[in-house]
Amino acid sequence: MMKHLIPTLFIAAAFFLHSASHANAGEPAFKPKSPLSLTISADKSSYSPGENAELAIMALSLADSDALAIDLELSDGVKIVSGERQWRGQVAKGQFVSFGVVVGIPENGFARVHANAKLTDKGGGVFSGSASWSTGRNPVEKSLQKQTPRRIKRNGKNVVDYQVK
Amino acid sequence: MKRLSALAFVLVALLTAGGCGTNDSATGTAGHIVSPSEPFSLSGRIRYADKEYGMGGFTGSTSLKAVRFARIEAYSVNAFGMEQVVASGETGADGSYLLAIAGITGNLRMRVFASTGAGTPMTINVNDTDGNLYAVSSSTGISSESVATLVRSAGDTLPFDFDIPLDNGADPAFNLLDIYTAASEFIESLALSKPLPSELRIFWGFGSAKGTWYCSDSDPVYCPMGSGAYILGGNADGSGDTDHFDDDVNLHEFGHFIAKTYSVDESPGGDHSFTETDLDLRMAFSEGWGDFFQTAVKTWLKLNRPDVLSISDGTALTAYIDTYEHLAQIAIDIGSLPSSAAGDPYVYSSNEIAVANILLNVMNSFGMDAIWGVIQNYFPATANRKNLEAFWDGILQTAAPDQAGRTQLETIFSNRRVYYIEDSYEADNAISTDMRAIEFSKGEGHYLYRADGLADKDVVAFTAAAGKNYTIQTYCLKNGADSYLALYDSSGTVIAENDDDASLIGIPSGVSYLGCSVDRFTAYASRITFSPAASGVYYAEVKTSPAPLAFAGRYGTYSLRVVEQ
């Protein structure tokens, strides 16, 4: 099944290089970022209906935690062929947590997997991260109706005017 | 001026129903010019939709809040769609307004700009990423025929309220307007050495993974529109990490604006997160100030303008919450950190939450004015780097606490493992014949700090035997320590010196070295190995490097050991 991915949980012992904070010339101070980041990668770029997709979910924590929780949300019709829909456990600062799942692509060809990760660190901070993967065209997705504002000028300044509908 | 309260119901009903006389098309056939009405006044309230948030993120509850101190105008639209401004002004503290209108032809509407007027300490303008000012117009209007019906005598007042709903494309601009306005009101409550700048510009749009930041100057990549707060997170469709309803994030950015305006902010900028314990001390202070500032503003608002707050019941004023879509991606109560429990990351002067917690507790004990005195007056005057060390020096100077106050300050700092106190080995500042001997292989914890303000030196003695090998080293450098080690013989002559232990360069962060996790400061430890030609007493002296790095400090904590091989 999982040709390219390790089918069950592994915790990479690799320590992170010190790159969490950095200052590049000319960069402003960005807002504080979550110490928890998440990615989903797949074994292929596209899939046919009925095919299986091998996904790797990887979290990097820059905080020590006794309680890291990762949960997967699947779009309609997507089934887990192998692997778990969630992961729970401890994580050390700088540690990667990774696990794999195989999901079946439904007949309409559209599949989306959304991963949410959440941890509470030893100082009481609660942090989360999320990532999404999808393939195919969402048959129920509606395009957002964005209002095009009117453009006017006031006192020499350009104004974008949104009308209340 | 007589208010036609009885007519209000009628008018509101007309507006709600969208019936006769309430929209542009009802003003008459093309080419028909409606006669001007009598002079009258227009009065009402303008509100925007705001989202409530708590430790879990957005609660799902929304409320209508006053659009405060915003510039407004009433305008008429004639049958050809031509606009004419018939009155302008601004809303009050409760979103209400009153405009005198000489008369109208066509359909009357209201427009509110995401821009504050004379009622605020400074002008806040919320623009899109091209620099266009946001505005919202009312959906319905009052036709001149309706006005003629309702205004029975000159000077009558017509009611006209309008609310900006959550799904209006410009609604978030009015939350940003309110938050930055509230922050400017807080700052105005402090003793300012100079007036606030005339304007603060906010640039709000979608599409940057970097999210939100403040620019004090122009930069072609990050600050293309010049100085101001850039609120650019989230995806093009409005999903993802947007910040326009994240009040805490925006108040944090206002804190940067104020530090740049009234003080000296030496942060080099870049990425950072709350759990990093080895930030550049200047950045840790700058960001810690921002993290603290948002709690200070909310605390002030709770007392003075509780209606402005958007936090849910039970959410601490001292919390910092940043949402990702509807969930909190960062949620921490800066005012309720554990007492330096094992694994607690919120420690040291190189951690921004530790800095924020210290500032918060100083505010609670000594007042905001004491903190502001350091930020506004001491920082610009001192030549030292602007970090938590400078804040400590400043609070001692400007607040001049008595011994009890000083002890209180020491406790506040020590609770976050920041030790601006003399260590237990003082006085050990100079070589003397009765110098204390260090025990071989046993690490000693030292603080590079002297209460009299002079540069600290920590000296220990040890007896070495000719022909044996000895290693003297500092390690576990914390709180921005950058040590310098010198070895003296019994006559007081320097026989070896070392600033930085080159053997530590390149060890990956996170690896444990002598019981401490390797981080930014590890490689600035010092080490001397020697084999004495003659047996006798030798002295090891540790002080702050005479050439400390910009991200390090003048003080700091470290461990010292002498190993006999």
XYZ file of C-alpha atoms in Angstrom:
730
model
C 0.000 0.000 0.000
C 2.361 2.649 1.246
C 5.224 2.387 -1.124
C 6.786 5.714 -0.441
C 5.728 6.450 3.061
C 6.163 4.719 6.341
C 2.656 3.477 7.102
C 2.544 4.173 10.779
C 3.700 6.893 13.043
C 7.293 7.768 13.316
C 8.872 10.594 15.152
C 11.822 12.053 13.434
C 14.571 12.636 15.906
C 16.178 15.230 13.723
C 16.796 18.437 15.537
C 16.031 21.634 13.829
C 18.688 23.992 12.669
C 18.440 27.269 14.448
C 16.363 29.164 11.978
C 13.181 29.852 13.875
C 13.922 33.487 14.360
C 15.927 35.471 11.957
C 16.408 39.003 10.880
C 17.085 39.930 7.310
C 18.092 43.421 6.408
C 15.050 45.521 5.673
C 12.516 43.088 7.094
C 9.973 44.520 9.467
C 9.069 42.691 12.647
C 6.340 40.304 11.624
C 3.583 39.354 13.985
C 4.374 36.468 16.346
C 4.052 33.186 14.522
C 2.697 29.927 15.854
C 5.434 27.523 16.921
C 3.425 24.715 15.383
C 3.492 24.207 11.632
C 1.894 21.488 9.580
C 2.230 20.193 6.031
C 0.525 17.513 3.953
C 2.333 16.023 1.006
C 1.110 13.449 -1.503
C 2.847 10.809 -3.571
C 1.429 12.162 -6.851
C 0.169 15.432 -8.229
C -3.147 14.100 -9.560
C -5.406 11.079 -9.139
C -8.221 9.325 -10.945
C -11.519 8.388 -9.277
C -11.143 5.161 -7.364
C -7.395 5.538 -7.032
C -5.614 5.723 -3.700
C -3.582 8.723 -2.578
C -0.725 8.284 -0.133
C -0.448 11.279 2.134
C 2.197 12.244 4.658
C 1.195 14.609 7.435
C 4.122 16.275 9.122
C 4.114 18.653 12.078
C 7.058 20.642 13.370
C 6.813 21.927 16.903
C 9.004 24.660 18.317
C 7.533 24.029 21.750
C 7.712 21.166 24.239
C 4.331 19.591 24.824
C 2.836 16.599 26.542
C -0.308 16.998 24.503
C -0.029 17.340 20.756
C -3.178 16.365 18.880
C -3.454 16.092 15.121
C -6.838 15.388 13.530
C -7.813 14.874 9.922
C -11.053 16.063 8.345
C -12.081 14.383 5.106
C -14.385 15.758 2.435
C -17.521 13.847 1.458
C -16.869 10.447 -0.052
C -13.219 10.239 0.953
C -12.393 7.037 2.848
C -9.304 6.096 4.761
C -7.880 2.920 3.249
C -5.101 2.592 5.778
C -3.621 4.650 8.554
C -5.179 6.619 11.367
C -7.320 9.701 11.305
C -5.649 11.203 14.336
C -2.437 11.294 16.292
C -1.904 12.035 19.970
C 1.286 12.218 21.963
C 4.222 14.159 23.296
C 6.535 16.302 21.254
C 9.814 17.966 22.075
C 10.896 21.384 20.922
C 12.352 21.092 17.454
C 10.866 17.688 16.817
C 9.038 16.546 13.721
C 6.011 14.314 14.054
C 4.902 12.518 10.937
C 2.365 9.902 10.031
C 0.890 8.600 6.833
C -2.573 7.729 5.586
C -3.892 6.281 2.386
C -7.201 7.699 1.209
C -9.476 6.552 -1.563
C -10.508 9.098 -4.167
C -14.319 9.134 -4.600
C -16.125 8.733 -7.894
C -16.501 12.469 -8.459
C -12.719 12.768 -8.392
C -12.646 15.385 -5.659
C -10.922 14.746 -2.355
C -9.786 17.134 0.327
C -7.975 16.330 3.529
C -7.605 19.021 6.151
C -5.276 18.505 9.093
C -5.572 20.424 12.352
C -2.863 20.247 14.974
C -3.089 21.669 18.452
C -0.778 21.607 21.428
C -0.564 23.019 24.912
C 2.967 23.832 25.943
C 4.447 23.664 29.426
C 3.947 27.359 29.962
C 0.223 27.254 29.335
C 0.328 28.493 25.748
C -2.070 26.895 23.285
C -1.013 26.804 19.662
C -2.469 25.341 16.533
C -1.559 24.816 12.941
C -3.387 23.505 9.922
C -2.794 22.343 6.398
C -4.977 21.190 3.534
C -4.495 18.941 0.542
C -6.958 18.431 -2.263
C -7.234 16.888 -5.690
C -9.873 17.290 -8.378
C -12.497 19.986 -8.685
C -14.880 20.572 -5.830
C -18.341 20.011 -7.306
C -20.105 22.030 -4.620
C -17.715 24.911 -4.262
C -19.313 28.260 -4.858
C -17.317 31.129 -6.143
C -17.299 33.976 -3.699
C -19.363 36.939 -4.636
C -17.026 39.828 -4.189
C -18.442 43.273 -4.473
C -16.605 45.591 -6.790
C -16.469 48.912 -5.023
C -17.135 52.223 -6.654
C -14.144 54.482 -6.970
C -14.591 58.083 -5.978
C -12.339 60.914 -4.895
C -12.563 62.978 -1.775
C -10.180 65.800 -0.973
C -7.779 64.515 -3.598
C -7.744 61.021 -2.113
C -8.938 57.902 -3.889
C -11.739 56.092 -2.093
C -13.162 52.595 -2.622
C -16.824 52.751 -1.686
C -18.650 49.538 -0.768
C -22.398 49.776 -0.754
C -24.390 47.995 1.891
C -26.588 45.481 0.074
C -34.385 71.507 16.844
C -37.374 69.287 16.989
C -36.814 65.601 16.551
C -39.565 63.851 14.689
C -39.557 60.706 16.715
C -42.989 59.766 15.491
C -41.761 59.865 11.954
C -38.763 57.689 12.724
C -40.838 54.555 12.796
C -42.413 55.426 9.472
C -39.066 56.127 7.877
C -37.395 53.037 9.248
C -40.311 51.002 7.986
C -39.921 52.540 4.562
C -36.192 51.857 4.529
C -36.597 48.323 5.728
C -39.239 47.526 3.182
C -37.258 49.149 0.419
C -40.541 50.650 -0.657
C -41.527 53.802 -2.392
C -39.035 56.580 -2.146
C -36.242 54.535 -0.664
C -33.966 53.903 -3.563
C -32.383 55.698 -6.465
C -34.918 54.581 -9.013
C -37.691 56.080 -6.975
C -36.415 59.607 -7.407
C -38.318 60.138 -10.582
C -38.029 59.548 -14.268
C -34.816 60.440 -16.029
C -34.576 64.136 -16.606
C -37.093 65.077 -13.931
C -35.457 67.267 -11.347
C -37.113 67.064 -7.970
C -37.501 70.366 -6.217
C -35.196 71.062 -3.330
C -36.635 70.312 0.087
C -36.689 72.577 3.090
C -33.571 72.755 5.249
C -33.510 69.947 7.758
C -31.168 67.911 9.935
C -30.226 64.296 9.568
C -29.454 62.361 12.690
C -28.685 58.756 13.443
C -26.148 56.166 14.337
C -23.697 54.165 12.253
C -22.503 50.758 13.364
C -20.296 47.987 12.032
C -20.378 44.241 12.672
C -17.677 42.915 14.980
C -16.663 39.383 15.896
C -16.271 38.240 19.493
C -13.241 36.137 20.330
C -11.920 34.084 23.202
C -9.159 31.602 23.985
C -10.558 29.154 21.435
C -10.833 31.684 18.636
C -13.950 33.374 17.323
C -16.947 32.409 19.398
C -19.433 32.745 16.543
C -21.093 35.687 18.229
C -21.203 38.986 16.360
C -22.394 42.352 17.545
C -22.975 45.779 16.107
C -20.599 48.382 17.431
C -20.429 52.101 17.008
C -18.370 53.495 14.174
C -16.673 56.062 16.351
C -15.278 59.434 15.286
C -15.440 58.515 11.605
C -15.770 60.999 8.790
C -19.182 60.893 7.178
C -21.062 62.635 4.453
C -24.633 62.860 3.257
C -25.027 63.020 -0.460
C -27.813 63.178 -2.949
C -28.042 61.147 -6.113
C -30.063 62.640 -8.914
C -31.956 60.862 -11.647
C -28.830 60.664 -13.747
C -26.854 59.011 -10.970
C -24.856 62.151 -10.287
C -23.730 62.612 -6.702
C -23.664 65.805 -4.745
C -22.368 66.025 -1.201
C -24.898 67.987 0.815
C -23.317 67.764 4.263
C -20.311 66.272 5.987
C -19.151 65.719 9.521
C -18.153 62.883 11.779
C -19.664 60.430 14.186
C -19.345 60.743 17.927
C -18.111 58.318 20.561
C -21.328 56.309 20.272
C -21.470 56.341 16.481
C -24.142 59.010 16.412
C -24.136 62.022 14.147
C -26.103 65.121 13.320
C -25.842 66.832 9.949
C -27.507 70.066 8.844
C -28.733 69.854 5.284
C -29.889 72.877 3.343
C -31.999 70.787 1.004
C -31.679 68.016 -1.470
C -32.575 67.154 -4.999
C -32.819 63.449 -5.674
C -32.182 60.602 -3.323
C -30.364 61.140 -0.050
C -27.724 58.657 1.139
C -25.055 58.391 3.772
C -21.429 57.415 3.407
C -18.927 56.644 6.148
C -15.194 56.630 5.598
C -12.692 54.386 7.369
C -11.019 57.540 8.527
C -11.236 59.370 11.803
C -11.804 63.049 12.159
C -11.144 65.731 14.717
C -12.686 63.758 17.569
C -9.694 61.472 17.893
C -6.148 62.056 19.106
C -4.835 61.363 15.624
C -6.227 60.575 12.213
C -6.433 56.877 11.451
C -6.941 55.990 7.798
C -7.656 52.430 6.703
C -6.663 51.886 3.091
C -6.514 49.023 0.655
C -3.156 47.811 -0.598
C -3.142 50.452 -3.331
C -3.641 53.200 -0.808
C -7.343 53.786 -1.520
C -9.374 54.745 1.522
C -12.200 52.380 2.429
C -15.751 53.715 2.640
C -19.233 52.267 2.878
C -22.441 53.787 1.553
C -25.885 53.094 2.905
C -27.980 50.715 0.896
C -31.078 52.823 0.837
C -31.770 56.482 0.807
C -34.534 58.948 1.358
C -36.058 60.498 -1.694
C -36.585 64.214 -1.810
C -40.306 63.526 -2.016
C -40.120 61.634 1.251
C -38.090 64.393 2.784
C -40.673 66.910 1.641
C -43.357 64.795 3.287
C -41.451 64.288 6.504
C -39.974 67.737 6.932
C -42.874 69.920 7.825
C -40.893 72.901 8.910
C -37.340 74.064 8.415
C -34.997 72.587 10.978
C -36.824 69.339 11.539
C -34.623 66.337 12.173
C -34.932 63.094 10.257
C -33.572 59.887 11.727
C -31.235 57.844 9.570
C -29.316 54.894 11.020
C -27.311 52.441 9.052
C -25.412 49.314 9.909
C -22.537 47.751 8.031
C -23.049 43.987 7.954
C -20.322 41.398 8.392
C -20.468 40.338 4.765
C -19.818 43.812 3.453
C -16.392 43.897 1.846
C -15.299 46.904 3.863
C -16.730 45.954 7.274
C -13.370 44.751 8.648
C -11.863 48.147 7.847
C -14.124 49.629 10.507
C -12.964 47.159 13.125
C -9.398 48.127 12.306
C -10.393 51.782 12.513
C -11.906 51.239 15.946
C -9.011 49.231 17.357
C -6.328 51.678 16.256
C -8.488 54.564 17.439
C -8.859 52.921 20.844
C -5.112 52.467 21.063
C -4.560 56.135 20.255
C -7.025 57.084 23.000
C -5.053 54.976 25.456
C -1.795 56.623 24.461
C -3.352 60.058 24.773
C -4.159 59.206 28.392
C -0.431 59.024 29.145
C 1.893 61.963 29.693
C 3.257 62.524 26.214
C 6.410 64.465 25.507
C 5.089 65.550 22.135
C 1.808 65.395 20.256
C 0.835 62.231 18.490
C 1.668 62.161 14.793
C -1.110 63.597 12.695
C -1.838 60.331 10.915
C -1.419 56.572 11.131
C -2.139 54.636 7.986
C -3.390 51.074 7.958
C -3.115 48.989 4.800
C -5.480 46.070 4.801
C -5.777 43.384 2.163
C -5.232 39.669 1.623
C -2.516 37.463 0.333
C 0.647 37.564 2.441
C 1.787 34.543 4.381
C 3.741 36.902 6.599
C 0.465 38.244 7.915
C 0.767 41.494 9.745
C 3.543 43.930 10.497
C 4.344 47.566 11.139
C 6.636 49.646 8.952
C 8.211 52.801 10.255
C 9.588 53.598 6.840
C 9.313 52.692 3.175
C 10.510 49.409 1.773
C 9.782 48.207 -1.768
C 8.995 44.663 -0.637
C 7.235 44.967 2.701
C 6.274 48.608 2.968
C 5.490 49.768 -0.571
C 2.991 52.350 0.621
C 5.352 53.797 3.201
C 5.012 53.812 6.962
C 2.002 52.186 8.571
C 0.548 48.917 9.734
C 0.203 46.281 7.031
C -2.579 43.760 7.686
C -2.122 41.439 4.738
C -2.588 37.866 5.927
C -5.046 35.374 4.520
C -5.920 34.087 1.101
C -7.449 36.020 -1.743
C -10.894 34.661 -0.869
C -10.583 35.853 2.724
C -9.829 32.433 4.203
C -6.630 31.520 6.042
C -4.758 33.671 8.512
C -6.504 36.995 8.304
C -6.019 39.489 11.118
C -8.662 42.152 10.592
C -10.710 40.938 13.562
C -7.677 39.933 15.628
C -7.660 42.910 17.955
C -4.714 41.657 19.997
C -2.516 41.348 16.927
C -3.392 44.856 15.817
C -2.860 46.387 19.244
C 0.539 44.674 19.283
C 1.363 46.431 15.994
C 0.215 49.750 17.406
C 2.681 49.142 20.213
C 5.464 49.047 17.631
C 4.195 52.281 16.127
C 4.272 53.963 19.528
C 7.730 52.632 20.361
C 9.042 53.997 17.085
C 7.326 57.331 17.678
C 8.132 58.041 21.310
C 11.057 55.804 22.089
C 13.868 53.904 20.424
C 13.156 50.461 19.047
C 16.299 48.627 17.985
C 14.734 45.328 16.961
C 16.329 43.999 13.785
C 12.937 42.626 12.691
C 12.147 39.280 11.102
C 10.288 36.173 12.248
C 9.801 35.250 15.884
C 7.571 33.089 18.028
C 6.530 33.068 21.652
C 8.365 29.878 22.574
C 11.816 30.993 21.449
C 14.040 31.554 24.471
C 17.092 32.856 22.650
C 15.834 35.846 20.729
C 18.045 38.825 20.124
C 17.563 40.780 23.369
C 16.530 43.876 21.405
C 13.900 41.923 19.516
C 12.667 40.165 22.652
C 12.086 43.542 24.260
C 10.487 45.100 21.195
C 8.108 42.188 20.715
C 7.536 41.766 24.439
C 6.581 45.431 24.574
C 4.040 44.797 21.783
C 2.686 41.711 23.558
C 2.390 43.705 26.782
C 1.008 46.814 25.100
C -2.103 45.049 23.862
C -2.903 43.933 27.430
C -2.344 47.473 28.698
C -4.751 48.908 26.125
C -7.422 46.320 26.898
C -7.023 46.887 30.627
C -7.523 50.616 30.060
C -10.499 50.008 27.764
C -12.144 47.803 30.367
C -12.152 50.787 32.720
C -12.911 53.497 30.207
C -14.603 52.062 27.110
C -15.689 48.481 27.830
C -18.025 48.581 24.826
C -15.019 48.676 22.523
C -13.659 45.339 23.753
C -14.426 42.265 21.635
C -13.377 39.526 24.039
C -15.903 37.038 25.338
C -16.923 36.898 28.992
C -14.265 35.118 30.998
C -11.451 35.838 28.568
C -8.604 37.502 30.410
C -7.628 41.019 29.441
C -4.069 39.755 29.596
C -4.561 37.120 26.923
C -3.009 37.285 23.493
C -5.121 35.561 20.864
C -4.427 35.261 17.167
C -6.952 33.377 15.056
C -6.563 31.254 11.963
C -9.950 31.202 10.266
C -12.311 30.603 13.198
C -9.857 28.895 15.570
C -7.108 30.352 17.746
C -3.674 29.506 16.427
C -2.059 31.309 19.332
C -3.746 31.685 22.705
C -1.837 32.489 25.848
C -2.635 34.380 29.012
C 0.448 36.500 29.578
C -0.774 37.354 33.052
C -1.124 33.757 34.211
C 2.102 31.987 33.404
C 3.198 29.101 35.619
C 5.909 29.827 38.133
C 8.861 28.878 35.971
C 7.901 25.212 36.008
C 10.214 22.739 34.356
C 9.917 23.111 30.635
C 8.271 26.519 30.903
C 9.480 28.327 27.790
C 8.517 31.779 28.983
C 11.745 32.626 30.727
C 14.820 34.847 30.236
C 15.232 38.318 28.845
C 15.579 36.685 25.435
C 11.947 35.500 25.399
C 9.253 37.955 24.397
C 6.487 36.538 26.594
C 8.790 36.629 29.615
C 9.426 40.299 28.819
C 5.683 40.926 28.400
C 4.899 39.198 31.691
C 7.528 41.284 33.485
C 6.179 44.529 32.014
C 2.641 43.499 32.940
C 3.605 42.808 36.538
C 5.577 46.042 36.739
C 2.467 47.859 35.505
C 0.320 46.107 38.091
C 2.729 47.031 40.891
C 4.097 50.408 39.832
C 1.587 51.709 37.293
C 1.670 52.337 33.563
C 3.225 55.758 34.089
C 6.349 54.114 35.513
C 6.730 51.977 32.421
C 5.951 54.840 30.094
C 8.591 56.961 31.798
C 11.246 54.433 30.867
C 9.981 53.939 27.325
C 9.491 57.592 26.509
C 12.217 59.273 28.538
C 14.941 56.831 29.530
C 15.313 54.812 26.342
C 16.008 57.755 24.043
C 18.519 59.115 26.566
C 20.584 56.018 27.270
C 23.409 54.896 25.025
C 22.874 51.296 26.041
C 21.027 48.885 23.808
C 17.282 48.978 24.150
C 16.446 45.682 25.770
C 15.164 44.384 29.103
C 18.458 45.322 30.759
C 17.953 48.942 29.734
C 14.392 48.759 31.012
C 15.680 47.514 34.381
C 18.217 50.315 34.581
C 15.549 52.781 33.525
C 12.906 51.731 36.015
C 15.444 51.994 38.846
C 16.330 55.486 37.708
C 12.943 56.906 36.768
C 10.749 55.189 39.360
C 13.450 55.303 42.067
C 11.873 52.522 44.136
C 12.732 52.171 47.815
C 14.267 48.931 49.036
C 10.900 47.235 49.278
C 10.078 48.354 45.773
C 13.406 47.158 44.485
C 12.866 43.781 46.088
C 9.459 43.642 44.453
C 11.022 44.376 41.081
C 13.685 41.722 41.643
C 10.967 39.197 42.400
C 9.020 40.111 39.256
C 12.119 39.642 37.128
C 13.362 36.547 38.942
C 10.004 34.835 38.447
C 10.879 34.785 34.756
C 14.447 33.694 35.553
C 15.879 37.098 34.807
C 18.386 37.844 37.532
C 19.453 41.462 37.846
C 20.725 40.767 41.310
C 24.103 39.921 42.744
C 24.835 36.223 42.858
C 25.633 34.397 46.063
C 29.391 34.512 45.390
C 29.731 38.284 45.618
C 31.984 40.044 46.450
C 34.319 38.295 44.063
C 35.255 41.130 41.775
C 39.008 41.196 42.197
C 41.857 38.786 42.852
C 42.788 38.528 46.484
C 44.845 36.149 48.538
C 41.809 34.925 50.420
C 39.871 34.224 47.224
C 37.307 31.440 47.418
C 38.445 28.229 45.724
C 36.158 26.596 43.217
C 35.550 22.875 43.530
C 36.879 20.956 40.542
C 34.265 19.708 38.065
C 31.435 21.327 39.954
C 29.462 23.912 38.024
C 28.646 27.216 39.680
C 25.805 29.475 38.578
C 26.746 33.153 38.338
C 24.992 36.402 37.511
C 26.931 39.088 35.710
C 25.440 41.919 37.699
C 26.475 44.376 40.359
C 23.975 46.356 42.351
C 26.222 49.427 42.316
C 25.946 49.592 38.540
C 29.597 48.838 37.828
C 30.600 46.066 35.461
C 30.685 42.773 37.306
C 33.617 40.377 37.445
C 33.475 36.916 38.948
C 36.808 35.557 40.148
C 37.526 32.105 41.538
C 40.768 30.530 42.677
C 42.029 26.997 42.176
C 45.246 25.193 42.938
C 46.822 23.558 39.909
C 49.606 21.014 39.769
C 52.430 21.326 37.274
C 52.050 18.989 34.321
C 48.339 18.352 34.719
C 45.741 19.587 32.247
C 42.966 21.957 33.251
C 39.937 23.253 31.469
C 38.177 26.397 32.645
C 34.957 27.191 30.885
C 31.707 29.080 31.001
C 28.557 27.380 29.742
C 24.773 27.529 29.866
C 24.776 31.194 28.913
C 21.321 32.677 29.394
C 19.695 36.095 29.486
C 21.971 37.346 26.740
C 25.253 36.581 28.492
C 28.417 36.895 26.381
C 31.302 35.907 28.612
C 35.015 36.708 28.530
C 37.407 34.488 30.456
C 40.905 35.348 31.713
C 43.371 33.193 33.617
C 45.824 34.744 36.067
C 48.779 33.264 37.879
C 49.387 33.842 41.546
C 51.170 37.113 40.854
C 48.107 38.490 39.070
C 49.616 38.229 35.591
C 47.335 37.231 32.749
C 48.505 33.962 31.235
C 45.538 33.147 28.953
C 42.339 34.769 27.702
C 39.374 33.659 25.660
C 36.265 35.412 24.421
C 34.378 32.785 22.443
C 34.782 29.021 22.559
C 35.255 28.203 18.872
C 34.675 24.497 19.486
C 30.974 25.225 20.067
C 30.332 26.818 16.703
C 28.175 24.689 14.443
C 26.490 22.531 17.057
C 22.842 22.337 16.024
C 20.299 24.050 18.177
C 18.418 21.802 20.531
C 21.330 19.478 21.267
C 22.096 19.213 24.958
C 25.519 20.477 25.990
C 26.545 20.300 29.641
C 22.906 20.116 30.651
C 21.725 23.051 28.594
C 20.045 23.116 25.225
C 22.303 24.640 22.587
C 20.975 27.964 21.339
C 22.046 31.295 19.913
C 24.126 32.213 22.956
C 25.959 28.908 23.422
C 28.821 29.726 21.065
C 29.651 32.890 23.005
C 30.791 30.916 25.998
C 34.516 30.991 26.839
C 37.065 28.250 27.423
C 40.732 28.012 28.347
C 42.744 24.823 28.530
C 46.181 24.940 30.095
C 48.876 22.890 31.678
C 50.781 24.881 34.278
C 54.546 24.825 34.292
C 54.535 25.433 38.026
C 52.200 24.268 40.733
C 50.329 26.987 42.583
C 47.225 29.047 42.911
C 45.610 30.365 39.739
C 42.628 32.635 39.265
C 39.879 32.503 36.691
C 38.051 35.742 36.012
C 34.795 36.006 34.084
C 33.285 39.239 32.847
C 31.074 40.404 29.999
C 32.888 40.408 26.688
C 34.462 43.797 25.981
C 33.099 43.392 22.456
C 29.622 42.011 23.097
C 27.453 41.221 20.127
C 24.566 43.493 19.360
C 21.990 40.831 20.204
C 23.577 40.025 23.554
C 23.541 41.957 26.801
C 25.765 43.599 29.364
C 24.408 41.371 32.087
C 23.429 37.730 31.843
C 23.711 34.418 33.627
C 26.127 31.564 33.100
C 27.728 28.558 34.727
C 31.443 28.199 35.439
C 33.497 25.095 35.999
C 37.147 24.097 36.282
C 38.000 20.545 35.326
C 41.237 18.819 36.261
C 42.103 16.007 33.816
